[in-house]
PDB file of C-alpha atoms in Angstrom:
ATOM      1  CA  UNK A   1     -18.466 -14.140 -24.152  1.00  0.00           C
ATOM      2  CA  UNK A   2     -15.295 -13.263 -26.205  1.00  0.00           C
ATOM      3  CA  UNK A   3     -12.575 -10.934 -26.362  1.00  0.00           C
ATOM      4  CA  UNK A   4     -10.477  -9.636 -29.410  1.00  0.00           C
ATOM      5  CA  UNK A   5      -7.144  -9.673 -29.578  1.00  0.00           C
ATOM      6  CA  UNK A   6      -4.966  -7.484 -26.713  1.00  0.00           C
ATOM      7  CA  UNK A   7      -7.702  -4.454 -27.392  1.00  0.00           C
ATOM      8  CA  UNK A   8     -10.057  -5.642 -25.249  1.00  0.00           C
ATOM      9  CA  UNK A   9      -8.456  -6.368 -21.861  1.00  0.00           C
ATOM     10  CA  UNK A  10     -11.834  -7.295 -19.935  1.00  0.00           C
ATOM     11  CA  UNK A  11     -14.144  -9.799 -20.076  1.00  0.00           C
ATOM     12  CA  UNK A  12     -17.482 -10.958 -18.237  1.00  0.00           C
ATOM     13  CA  UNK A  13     -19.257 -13.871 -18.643  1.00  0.00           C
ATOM     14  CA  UNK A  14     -21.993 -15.526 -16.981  1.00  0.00           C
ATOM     15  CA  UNK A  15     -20.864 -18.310 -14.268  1.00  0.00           C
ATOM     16  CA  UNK A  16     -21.583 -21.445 -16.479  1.00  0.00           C
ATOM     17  CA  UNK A  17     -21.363 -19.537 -19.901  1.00  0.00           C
ATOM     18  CA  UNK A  18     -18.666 -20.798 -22.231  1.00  0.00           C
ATOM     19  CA  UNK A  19     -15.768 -17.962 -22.684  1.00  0.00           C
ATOM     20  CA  UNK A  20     -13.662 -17.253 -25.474  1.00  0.00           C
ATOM     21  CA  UNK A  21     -10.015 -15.295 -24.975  1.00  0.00           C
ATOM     22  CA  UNK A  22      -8.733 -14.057 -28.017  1.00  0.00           C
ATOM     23  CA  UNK A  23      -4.845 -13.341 -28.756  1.00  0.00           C
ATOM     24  CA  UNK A  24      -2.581 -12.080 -31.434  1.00  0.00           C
ATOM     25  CA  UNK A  25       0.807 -13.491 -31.630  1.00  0.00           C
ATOM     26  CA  UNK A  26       3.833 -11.409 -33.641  1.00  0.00           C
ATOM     27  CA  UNK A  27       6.247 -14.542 -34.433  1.00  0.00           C
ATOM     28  CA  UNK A  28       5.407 -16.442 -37.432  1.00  0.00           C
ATOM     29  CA  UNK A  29       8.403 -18.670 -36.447  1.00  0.00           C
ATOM     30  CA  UNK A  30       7.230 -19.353 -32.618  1.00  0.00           C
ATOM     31  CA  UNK A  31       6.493 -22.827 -32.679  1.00  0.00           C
ATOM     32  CA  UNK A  32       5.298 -22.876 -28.851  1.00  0.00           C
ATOM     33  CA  UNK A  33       2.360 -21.589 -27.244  1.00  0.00           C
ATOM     34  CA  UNK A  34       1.194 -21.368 -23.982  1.00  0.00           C
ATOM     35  CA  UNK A  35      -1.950 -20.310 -21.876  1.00  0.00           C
ATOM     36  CA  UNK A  36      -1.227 -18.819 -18.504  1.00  0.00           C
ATOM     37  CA  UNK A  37      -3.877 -17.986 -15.653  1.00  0.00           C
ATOM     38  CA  UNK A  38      -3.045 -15.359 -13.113  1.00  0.00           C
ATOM     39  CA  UNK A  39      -5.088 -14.933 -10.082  1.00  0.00           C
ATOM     40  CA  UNK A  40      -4.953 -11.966  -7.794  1.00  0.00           C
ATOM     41  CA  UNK A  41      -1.443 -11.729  -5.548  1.00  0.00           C
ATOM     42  CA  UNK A  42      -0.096 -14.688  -7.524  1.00  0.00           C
ATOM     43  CA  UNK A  43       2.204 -15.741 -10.196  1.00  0.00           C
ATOM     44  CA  UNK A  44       1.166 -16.881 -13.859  1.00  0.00           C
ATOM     45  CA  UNK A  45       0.006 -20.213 -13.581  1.00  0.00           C
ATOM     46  CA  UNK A  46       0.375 -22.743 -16.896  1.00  0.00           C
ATOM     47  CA  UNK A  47      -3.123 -24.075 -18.222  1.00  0.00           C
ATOM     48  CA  UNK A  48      -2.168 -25.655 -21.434  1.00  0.00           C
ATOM     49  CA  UNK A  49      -0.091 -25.373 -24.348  1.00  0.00           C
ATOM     50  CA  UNK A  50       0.021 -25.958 -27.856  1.00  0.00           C
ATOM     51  CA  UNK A  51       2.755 -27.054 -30.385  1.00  0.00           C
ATOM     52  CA  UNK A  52       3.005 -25.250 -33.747  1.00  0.00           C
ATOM     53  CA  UNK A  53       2.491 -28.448 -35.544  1.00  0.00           C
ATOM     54  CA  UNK A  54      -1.479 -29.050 -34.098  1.00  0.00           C
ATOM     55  CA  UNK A  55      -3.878 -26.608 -34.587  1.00  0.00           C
ATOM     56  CA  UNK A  56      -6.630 -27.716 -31.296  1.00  0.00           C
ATOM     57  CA  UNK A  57      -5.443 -29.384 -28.157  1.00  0.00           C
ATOM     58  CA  UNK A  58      -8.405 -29.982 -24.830  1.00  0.00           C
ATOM     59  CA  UNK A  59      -7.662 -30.597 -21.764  1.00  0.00           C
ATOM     60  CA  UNK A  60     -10.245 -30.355 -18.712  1.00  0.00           C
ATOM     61  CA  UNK A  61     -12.361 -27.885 -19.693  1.00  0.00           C
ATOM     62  CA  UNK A  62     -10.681 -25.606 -21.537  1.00  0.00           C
ATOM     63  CA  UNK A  63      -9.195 -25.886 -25.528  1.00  0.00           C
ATOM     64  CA  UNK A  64      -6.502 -24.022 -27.216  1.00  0.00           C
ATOM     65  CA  UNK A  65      -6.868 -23.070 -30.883  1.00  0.00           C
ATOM     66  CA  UNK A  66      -4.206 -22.231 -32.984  1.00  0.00           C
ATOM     67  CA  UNK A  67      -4.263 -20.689 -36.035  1.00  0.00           C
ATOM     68  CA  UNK A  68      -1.141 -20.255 -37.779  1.00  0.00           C
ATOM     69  CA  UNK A  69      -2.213 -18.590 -40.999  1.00  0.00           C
ATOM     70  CA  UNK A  70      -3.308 -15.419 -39.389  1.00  0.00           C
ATOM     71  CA  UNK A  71      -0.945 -15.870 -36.178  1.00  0.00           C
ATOM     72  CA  UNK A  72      -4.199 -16.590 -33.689  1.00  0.00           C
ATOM     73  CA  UNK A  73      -4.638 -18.346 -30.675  1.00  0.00           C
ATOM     74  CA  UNK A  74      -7.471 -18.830 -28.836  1.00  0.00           C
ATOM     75  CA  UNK A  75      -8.643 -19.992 -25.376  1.00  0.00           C
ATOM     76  CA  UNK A  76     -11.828 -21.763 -24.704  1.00  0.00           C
ATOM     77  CA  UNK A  77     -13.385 -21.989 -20.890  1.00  0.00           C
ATOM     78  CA  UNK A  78     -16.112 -24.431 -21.015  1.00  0.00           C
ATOM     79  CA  UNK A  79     -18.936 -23.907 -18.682  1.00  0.00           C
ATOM     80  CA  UNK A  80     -16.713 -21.152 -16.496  1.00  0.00           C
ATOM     81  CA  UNK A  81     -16.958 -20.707 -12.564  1.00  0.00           C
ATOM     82  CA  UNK A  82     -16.324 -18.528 -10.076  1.00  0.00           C
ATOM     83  CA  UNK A  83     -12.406 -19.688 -10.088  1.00  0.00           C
ATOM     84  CA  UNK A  84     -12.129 -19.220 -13.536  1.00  0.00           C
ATOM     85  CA  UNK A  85     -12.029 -15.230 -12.803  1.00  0.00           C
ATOM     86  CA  UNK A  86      -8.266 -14.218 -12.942  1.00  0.00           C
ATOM     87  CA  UNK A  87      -5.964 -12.211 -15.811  1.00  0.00           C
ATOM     88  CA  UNK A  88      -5.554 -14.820 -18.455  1.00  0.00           C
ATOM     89  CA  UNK A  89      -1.683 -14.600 -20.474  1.00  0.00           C
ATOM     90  CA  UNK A  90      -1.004 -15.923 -23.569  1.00  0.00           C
ATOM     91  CA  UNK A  91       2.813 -16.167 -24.415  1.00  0.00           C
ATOM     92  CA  UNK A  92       4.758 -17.794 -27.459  1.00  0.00           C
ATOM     93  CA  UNK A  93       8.035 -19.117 -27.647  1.00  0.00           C
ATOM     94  CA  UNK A  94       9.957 -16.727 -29.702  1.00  0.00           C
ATOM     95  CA  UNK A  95      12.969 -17.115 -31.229  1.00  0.00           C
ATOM     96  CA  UNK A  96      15.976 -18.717 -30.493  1.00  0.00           C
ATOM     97  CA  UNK A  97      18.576 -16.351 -29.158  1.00  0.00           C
ATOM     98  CA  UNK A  98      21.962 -17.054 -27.746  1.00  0.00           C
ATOM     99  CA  UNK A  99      20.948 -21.078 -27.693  1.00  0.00           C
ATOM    100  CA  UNK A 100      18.010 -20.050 -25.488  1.00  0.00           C
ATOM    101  CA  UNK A 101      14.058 -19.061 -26.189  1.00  0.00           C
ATOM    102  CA  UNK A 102      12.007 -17.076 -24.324  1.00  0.00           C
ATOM    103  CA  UNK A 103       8.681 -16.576 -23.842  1.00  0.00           C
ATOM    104  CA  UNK A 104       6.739 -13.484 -25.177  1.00  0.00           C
ATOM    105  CA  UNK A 105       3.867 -12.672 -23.465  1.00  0.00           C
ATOM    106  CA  UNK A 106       0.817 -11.063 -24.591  1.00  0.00           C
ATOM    107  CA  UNK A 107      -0.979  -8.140 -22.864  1.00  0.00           C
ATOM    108  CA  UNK A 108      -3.811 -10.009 -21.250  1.00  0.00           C
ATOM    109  CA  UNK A 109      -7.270 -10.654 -20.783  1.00  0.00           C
ATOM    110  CA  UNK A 110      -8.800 -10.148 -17.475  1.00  0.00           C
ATOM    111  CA  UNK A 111     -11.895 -12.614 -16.833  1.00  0.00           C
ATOM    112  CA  UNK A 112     -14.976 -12.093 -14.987  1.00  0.00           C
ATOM    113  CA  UNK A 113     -17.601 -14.760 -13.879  1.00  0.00           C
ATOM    114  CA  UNK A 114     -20.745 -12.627 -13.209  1.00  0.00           C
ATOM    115  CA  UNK A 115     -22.725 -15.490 -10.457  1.00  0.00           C
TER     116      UNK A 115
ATOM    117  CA  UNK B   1       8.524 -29.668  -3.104  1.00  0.00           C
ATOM    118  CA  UNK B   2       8.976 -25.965  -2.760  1.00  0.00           C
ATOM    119  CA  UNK B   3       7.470 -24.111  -5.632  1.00  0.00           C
ATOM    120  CA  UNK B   4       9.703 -20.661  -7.222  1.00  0.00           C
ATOM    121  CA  UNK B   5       9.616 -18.287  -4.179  1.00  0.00           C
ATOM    122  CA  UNK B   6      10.185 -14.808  -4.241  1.00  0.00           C
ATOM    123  CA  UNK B   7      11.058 -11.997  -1.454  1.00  0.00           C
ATOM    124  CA  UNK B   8       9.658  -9.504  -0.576  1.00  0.00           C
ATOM    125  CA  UNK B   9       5.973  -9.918  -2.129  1.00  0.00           C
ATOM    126  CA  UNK B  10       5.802  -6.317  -1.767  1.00  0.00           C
ATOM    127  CA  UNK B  11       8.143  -3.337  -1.374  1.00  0.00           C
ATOM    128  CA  UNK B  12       7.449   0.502  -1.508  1.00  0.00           C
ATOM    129  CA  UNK B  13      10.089   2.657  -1.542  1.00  0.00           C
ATOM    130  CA  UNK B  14      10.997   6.382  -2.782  1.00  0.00           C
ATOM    131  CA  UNK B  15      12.612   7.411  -5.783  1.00  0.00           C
ATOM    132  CA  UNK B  16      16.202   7.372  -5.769  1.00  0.00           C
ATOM    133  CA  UNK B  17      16.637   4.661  -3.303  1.00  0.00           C
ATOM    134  CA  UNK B  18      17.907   0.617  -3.982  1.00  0.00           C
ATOM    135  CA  UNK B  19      15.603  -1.886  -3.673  1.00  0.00           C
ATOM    136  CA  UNK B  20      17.116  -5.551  -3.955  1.00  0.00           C
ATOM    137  CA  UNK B  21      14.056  -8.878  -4.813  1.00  0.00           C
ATOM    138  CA  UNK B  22      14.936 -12.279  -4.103  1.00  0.00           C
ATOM    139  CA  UNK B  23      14.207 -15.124  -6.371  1.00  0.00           C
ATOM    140  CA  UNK B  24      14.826 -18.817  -4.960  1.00  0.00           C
ATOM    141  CA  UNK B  25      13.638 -21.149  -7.787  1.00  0.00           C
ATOM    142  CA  UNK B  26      12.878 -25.039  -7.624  1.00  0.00           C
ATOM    143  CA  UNK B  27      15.633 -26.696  -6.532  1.00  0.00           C
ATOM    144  CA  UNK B  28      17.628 -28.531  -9.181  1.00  0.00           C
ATOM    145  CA  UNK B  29      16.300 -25.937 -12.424  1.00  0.00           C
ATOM    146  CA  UNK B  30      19.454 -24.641 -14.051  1.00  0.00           C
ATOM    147  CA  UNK B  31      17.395 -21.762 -15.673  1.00  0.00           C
ATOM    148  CA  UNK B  32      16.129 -19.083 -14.164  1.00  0.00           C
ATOM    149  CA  UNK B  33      13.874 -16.177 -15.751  1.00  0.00           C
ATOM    150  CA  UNK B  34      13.348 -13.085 -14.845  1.00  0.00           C
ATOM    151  CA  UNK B  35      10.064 -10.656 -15.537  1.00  0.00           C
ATOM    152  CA  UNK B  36       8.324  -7.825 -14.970  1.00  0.00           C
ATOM    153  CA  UNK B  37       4.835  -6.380 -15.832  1.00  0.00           C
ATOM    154  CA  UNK B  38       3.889  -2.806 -15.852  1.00  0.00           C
ATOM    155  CA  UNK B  39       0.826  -1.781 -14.810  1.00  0.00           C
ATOM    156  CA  UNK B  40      -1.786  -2.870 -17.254  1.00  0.00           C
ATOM    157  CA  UNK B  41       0.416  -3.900 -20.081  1.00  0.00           C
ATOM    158  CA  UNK B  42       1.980  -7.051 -20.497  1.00  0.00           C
ATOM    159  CA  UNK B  43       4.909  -9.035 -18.940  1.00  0.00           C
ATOM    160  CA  UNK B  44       7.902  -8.384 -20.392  1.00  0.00           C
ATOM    161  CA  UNK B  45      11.471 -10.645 -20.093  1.00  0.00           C
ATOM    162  CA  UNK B  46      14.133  -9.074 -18.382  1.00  0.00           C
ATOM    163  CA  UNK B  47      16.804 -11.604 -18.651  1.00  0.00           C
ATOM    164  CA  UNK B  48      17.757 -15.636 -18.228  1.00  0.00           C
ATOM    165  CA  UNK B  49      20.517 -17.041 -16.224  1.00  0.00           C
ATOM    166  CA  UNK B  50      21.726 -20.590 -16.968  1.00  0.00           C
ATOM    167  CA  UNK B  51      23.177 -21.646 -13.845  1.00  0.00           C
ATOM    168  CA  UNK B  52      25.187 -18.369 -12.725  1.00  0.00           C
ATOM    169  CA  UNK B  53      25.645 -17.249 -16.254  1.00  0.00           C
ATOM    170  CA  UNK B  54      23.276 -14.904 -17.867  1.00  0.00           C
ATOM    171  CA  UNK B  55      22.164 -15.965 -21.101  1.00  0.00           C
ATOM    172  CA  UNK B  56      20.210 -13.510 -22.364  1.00  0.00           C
ATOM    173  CA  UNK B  57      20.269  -9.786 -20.583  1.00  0.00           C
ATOM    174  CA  UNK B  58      18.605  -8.484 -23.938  1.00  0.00           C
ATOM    175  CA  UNK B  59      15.356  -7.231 -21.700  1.00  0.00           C
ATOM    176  CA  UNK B  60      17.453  -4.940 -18.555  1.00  0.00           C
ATOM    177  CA  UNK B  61      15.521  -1.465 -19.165  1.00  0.00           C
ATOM    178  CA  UNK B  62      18.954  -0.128 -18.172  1.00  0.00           C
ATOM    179  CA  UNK B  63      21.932   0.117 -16.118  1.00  0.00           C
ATOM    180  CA  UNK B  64      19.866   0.717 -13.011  1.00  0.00           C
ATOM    181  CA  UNK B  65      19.207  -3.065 -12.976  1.00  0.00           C
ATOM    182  CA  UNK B  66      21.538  -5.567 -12.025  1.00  0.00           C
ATOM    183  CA  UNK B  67      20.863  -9.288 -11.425  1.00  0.00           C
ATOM    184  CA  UNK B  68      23.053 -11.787 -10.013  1.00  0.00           C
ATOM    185  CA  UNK B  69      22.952 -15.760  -9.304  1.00  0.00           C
ATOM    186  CA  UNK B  70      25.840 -16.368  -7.509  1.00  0.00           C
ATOM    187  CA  UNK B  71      26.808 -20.023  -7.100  1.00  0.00           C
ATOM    188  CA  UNK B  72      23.854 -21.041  -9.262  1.00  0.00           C
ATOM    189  CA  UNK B  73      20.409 -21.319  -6.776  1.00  0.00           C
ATOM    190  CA  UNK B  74      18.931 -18.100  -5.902  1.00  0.00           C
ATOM    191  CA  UNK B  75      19.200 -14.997  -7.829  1.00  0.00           C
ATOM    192  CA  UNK B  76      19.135 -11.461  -6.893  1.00  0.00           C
ATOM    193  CA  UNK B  77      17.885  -8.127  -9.039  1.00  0.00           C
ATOM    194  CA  UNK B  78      18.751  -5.274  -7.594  1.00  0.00           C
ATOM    195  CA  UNK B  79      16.860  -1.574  -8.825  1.00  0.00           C
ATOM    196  CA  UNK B  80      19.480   0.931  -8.214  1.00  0.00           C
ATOM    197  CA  UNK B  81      18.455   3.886  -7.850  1.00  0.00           C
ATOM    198  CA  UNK B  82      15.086   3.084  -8.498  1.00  0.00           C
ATOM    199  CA  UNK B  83      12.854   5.599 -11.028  1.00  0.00           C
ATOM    200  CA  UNK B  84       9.207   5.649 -10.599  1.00  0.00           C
ATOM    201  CA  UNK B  85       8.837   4.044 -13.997  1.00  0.00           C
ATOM    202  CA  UNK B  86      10.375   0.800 -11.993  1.00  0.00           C
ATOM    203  CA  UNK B  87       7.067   0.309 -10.394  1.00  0.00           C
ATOM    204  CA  UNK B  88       5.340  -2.694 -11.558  1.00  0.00           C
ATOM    205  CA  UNK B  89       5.587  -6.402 -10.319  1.00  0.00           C
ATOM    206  CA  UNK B  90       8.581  -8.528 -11.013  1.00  0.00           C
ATOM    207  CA  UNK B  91       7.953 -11.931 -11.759  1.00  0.00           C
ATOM    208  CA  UNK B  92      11.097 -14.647 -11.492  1.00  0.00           C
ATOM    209  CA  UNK B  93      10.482 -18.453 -12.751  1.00  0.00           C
ATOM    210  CA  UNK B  94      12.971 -21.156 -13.282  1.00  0.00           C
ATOM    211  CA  UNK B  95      13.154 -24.424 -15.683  1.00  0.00           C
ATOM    212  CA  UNK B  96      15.192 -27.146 -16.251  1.00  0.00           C
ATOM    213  CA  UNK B  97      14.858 -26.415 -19.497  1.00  0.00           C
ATOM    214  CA  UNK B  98      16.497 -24.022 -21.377  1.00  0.00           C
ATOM    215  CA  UNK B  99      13.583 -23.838 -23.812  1.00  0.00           C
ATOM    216  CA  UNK B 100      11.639 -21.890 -21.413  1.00  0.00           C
ATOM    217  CA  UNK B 101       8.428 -24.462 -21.786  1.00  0.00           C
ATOM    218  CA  UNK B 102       8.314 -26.221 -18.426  1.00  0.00           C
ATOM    219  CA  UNK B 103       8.771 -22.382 -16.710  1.00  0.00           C
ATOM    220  CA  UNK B 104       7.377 -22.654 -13.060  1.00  0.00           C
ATOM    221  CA  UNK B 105       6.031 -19.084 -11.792  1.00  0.00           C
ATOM    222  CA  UNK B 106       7.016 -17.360  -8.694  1.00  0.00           C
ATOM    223  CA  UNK B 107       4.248 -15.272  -7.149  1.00  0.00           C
ATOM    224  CA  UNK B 108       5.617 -12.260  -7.621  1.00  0.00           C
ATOM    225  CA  UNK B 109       7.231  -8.813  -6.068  1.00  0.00           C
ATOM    226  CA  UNK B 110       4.771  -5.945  -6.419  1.00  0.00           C
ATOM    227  CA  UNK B 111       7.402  -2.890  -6.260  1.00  0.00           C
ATOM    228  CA  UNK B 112       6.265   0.678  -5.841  1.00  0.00           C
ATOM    229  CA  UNK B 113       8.393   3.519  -6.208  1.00  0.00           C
ATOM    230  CA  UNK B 114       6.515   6.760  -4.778  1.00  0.00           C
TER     231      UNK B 114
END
């Protein structure tokens, strides 16, 4: 399954499908990304990040694609469970501001695993 | 070690009344973030202190809000007095660095304003 941009909020996929979460980022000068997972009653939770300067980093079971030229990141589940259902955040590190950056989140994706 | 902990994890109150959230973040993180997601839309930052100094206030909605860090551990936002448009669920997270990349999550104070 896969979801486009921050206009489709919901996802379902089929427990053991591979899922695809979509996002738009606005600053062509962000040169930090990040994947968060939030699960019901709890904070964000970091999954994996990405420098501006790669354009695919894995880790265990899930991949973040960046694409720089169109301002797209992507989030890859491989072979999703039950646990993998939760509101999924992407966020950039925008611009410096006062010798600080903060992070810009996007609107976010909320996952389903269908058993 | 203790995780970003926030108090209360929930609070409904009525309009026009002050309603203060508690942040305590990991001990030893100099920065500390404050954020807040509407319902269904996406988190937004509200402001960063740097030890007790805020760096960045840019995000306060208004002067309703006020957030302190006295001494430099836990902070304090305070709604004041709160609009039902304040209802959503404040996030706080802390770092030690000021880059905002190594931000650890606090779970989060679902406030309702009826």
């Amino acid at each position: 399954g896969e979801s486009v941009g921050l206009h489709l909020p919901t996802l379902s996929v089929q427990e053991g499908d591979n899922s695809i979460i979509n996002c738009a980022y606005s600053n062509s000068a962000s040169d930090y990304f990040i994947w968060y997972k939030q699960e019901s009653g709890k904070g964000p939770q970091f999954i994996i990040d990405i420098r501006s300067n790669m354009d695919k980093r894995q880790g265990q079971r899930v991949t973040v694609l960046l694409n720089k030229t169109v301002k797209h990141l992507s989030l890859q589940i491989a072979a999703t469970q039950p646990g993998d259902s939760a509101v999924y955040f992407c966020a950039e590190n925008g611009v410096w501001i006062q010798g600080a950056q903060k992070l810009v989140f996007g609107q976010g994706t909320r996952l389903t695993i269908n058993p | 070690e203790a995780g970003v902990t926030q108090f209360p994890s929930h609070s409904v109150i009525e309009k026009g009344q002050t309603v203060t959230l508690r942040c305590d973040p990991i001990s030893g993180h100099d920065n500390l973030y404050w954020y807040r997601r509407v319902m269904g839309k996406e988190i937004k930052f509200l402001l960063h202190f740097v030890k007790e100094s805020k760096q960045d206030e840019s995000g306060m909605p208004n002067n309703r809000f006020l957030a302190e860090r006295t001494g430099g551990t836990y902070s304090t936002l305070k709604v004041q007095p709160a609009e039902l448009e304040d209802s959503g669920v404040y996030f706080c997270a802390s770092s030690q660095d000021r880059r905002n990349t190594e931000a650890f999550f606090g779970q989060g104070t679902r406030l309702t304003v009826v």
